[in-house]
Short mmCIF file of C-alpha atoms in Angstrom, two decimals:
data_model
loop_
_atom_site.label_atom_id
_atom_site.label_comp_id
_atom_site.label_asym_id
_atom_site.label_seq_id
_atom_site.Cartn_x
_atom_site.Cartn_y
_atom_site.Cartn_z
CA MET A 1 1.45 48.07 -114.47
CA ARG A 2 3.41 46.77 -117.71
CA ALA A 3 6.42 44.68 -117.63
CA ASN A 4 9.59 45.74 -118.76
CA ARG A 5 10.24 43.90 -122.14
CA THR A 6 13.65 44.23 -123.42
CA ALA A 7 14.93 42.34 -126.39
CA PRO A 8 17.58 39.73 -125.58
CA ALA A 9 21.19 40.91 -126.11
CA GLY A 10 21.49 38.42 -128.96
CA ASP A 11 18.56 40.09 -131.03
CA THR A 12 19.75 43.58 -130.12
CA LEU A 13 23.31 42.77 -131.58
CA LEU A 14 21.68 41.41 -134.74
CA ARG A 15 19.41 44.30 -135.38
CA ASN A 16 22.59 46.71 -135.00
CA LEU A 17 24.46 44.36 -137.54
CA TRP A 18 21.65 44.72 -139.96
CA ALA A 19 21.55 48.57 -139.64
CA ALA A 20 25.34 49.13 -139.78
CA PRO A 21 25.74 49.39 -143.53
CA ALA A 22 23.81 52.41 -143.43
CA LEU A 23 26.76 54.03 -141.35
CA PHE A 24 29.22 52.79 -143.88
CA ALA A 25 27.26 53.95 -146.74
CA VAL A 26 27.01 57.46 -145.28
CA ALA A 27 30.82 57.52 -144.74
CA ALA A 28 31.37 56.35 -148.36
CA PHE A 29 28.96 59.05 -149.74
CA THR A 30 30.59 61.62 -147.86
CA ALA A 31 34.05 60.74 -149.05
CA PHE A 32 32.76 60.63 -152.47
CA ASN A 33 30.73 63.70 -152.65
CA ALA A 34 31.85 66.04 -149.71
CA VAL A 35 35.66 65.43 -150.06
CA GLY A 36 36.00 64.38 -153.60
CA THR A 37 39.77 63.75 -153.92
CA GLU A 38 41.25 60.80 -155.47
CA THR A 39 42.38 59.55 -152.07
CA ALA A 40 38.67 60.11 -150.66
CA VAL A 41 37.49 58.09 -153.43
CA ARG A 42 39.51 55.17 -152.35
CA VAL A 43 38.48 55.68 -148.75
CA GLY A 44 34.81 55.77 -150.09
CA TRP A 45 35.22 52.44 -151.91
CA ALA A 46 36.86 50.98 -148.72
CA CYS A 47 33.86 52.20 -146.72
CA TYR A 48 31.63 50.66 -149.14
CA ALA A 49 33.30 47.41 -149.12
CA ALA A 50 33.49 47.41 -145.38
CA GLY A 51 29.65 47.78 -145.14
CA TRP A 52 29.42 44.42 -146.22
CA LEU A 53 31.01 42.83 -143.28
CA PRO A 54 28.29 43.47 -140.50
CA PRO A 55 25.36 41.84 -142.60
CA LEU A 56 27.60 39.01 -143.61
CA LEU A 57 28.43 38.29 -139.95
CA ALA A 58 24.64 38.86 -139.03
CA LEU A 59 23.99 36.10 -141.71
CA ALA A 60 26.53 33.80 -140.10
CA VAL A 61 25.03 34.21 -136.62
CA CYS A 62 21.37 33.39 -138.27
CA ALA A 63 22.82 30.32 -139.92
CA ALA A 64 24.73 29.33 -136.65
CA ARG A 65 21.44 29.58 -134.79
CA ARG A 66 19.37 27.95 -137.75
CA GLU A 67 17.12 31.07 -137.76
CA ARG A 68 15.92 32.92 -140.80
CA PRO A 69 17.20 36.51 -141.25
CA SER A 70 14.92 39.20 -140.39
CA VAL A 71 13.59 41.95 -142.66
CA GLY A 72 16.73 44.02 -141.69
CA GLY A 73 18.78 41.50 -143.73
CA ALA A 74 16.77 42.20 -147.08
CA ALA A 75 17.14 46.08 -146.22
CA ALA A 76 20.76 45.92 -145.66
CA GLY A 77 21.52 44.00 -148.89
CA THR A 78 19.15 46.29 -150.88
CA VAL A 79 20.78 49.37 -149.49
CA LEU A 80 24.20 48.22 -150.32
CA VAL A 81 23.30 46.87 -153.83
CA VAL A 82 21.64 50.22 -154.95
CA LEU A 83 24.09 52.47 -153.47
CA GLY A 84 26.99 50.40 -154.75
CA ALA A 85 25.18 50.72 -158.22
CA LEU A 86 24.99 54.50 -157.76
CA PHE A 87 28.49 54.90 -156.68
CA ARG A 88 29.81 52.92 -159.40
CA LEU A 89 27.82 54.96 -161.87
CA ASN A 90 29.24 58.17 -160.47
CA HIS A 91 32.86 57.01 -160.04
CA ALA A 92 33.42 54.61 -162.79
#
């Protein structure tokens, strides 16, 4: 019989924080492209900017624990930088 292995609550929280920018990026993309009004573009930039908060919080938690960020940290940063550049090119 296999033991039930679950991740500690802190690890699950960190994984969710690293993954959260994807939700903000989808919201920003929707505001930019599906709605497209001037107000929606401002909301899109606000969603994009808010997407930086979860990975920064996860980075602070890792620093407080004296741990290295997981691979999710690099992925979150890469997604935000690439999408930010694309959003900027489309809405300059």
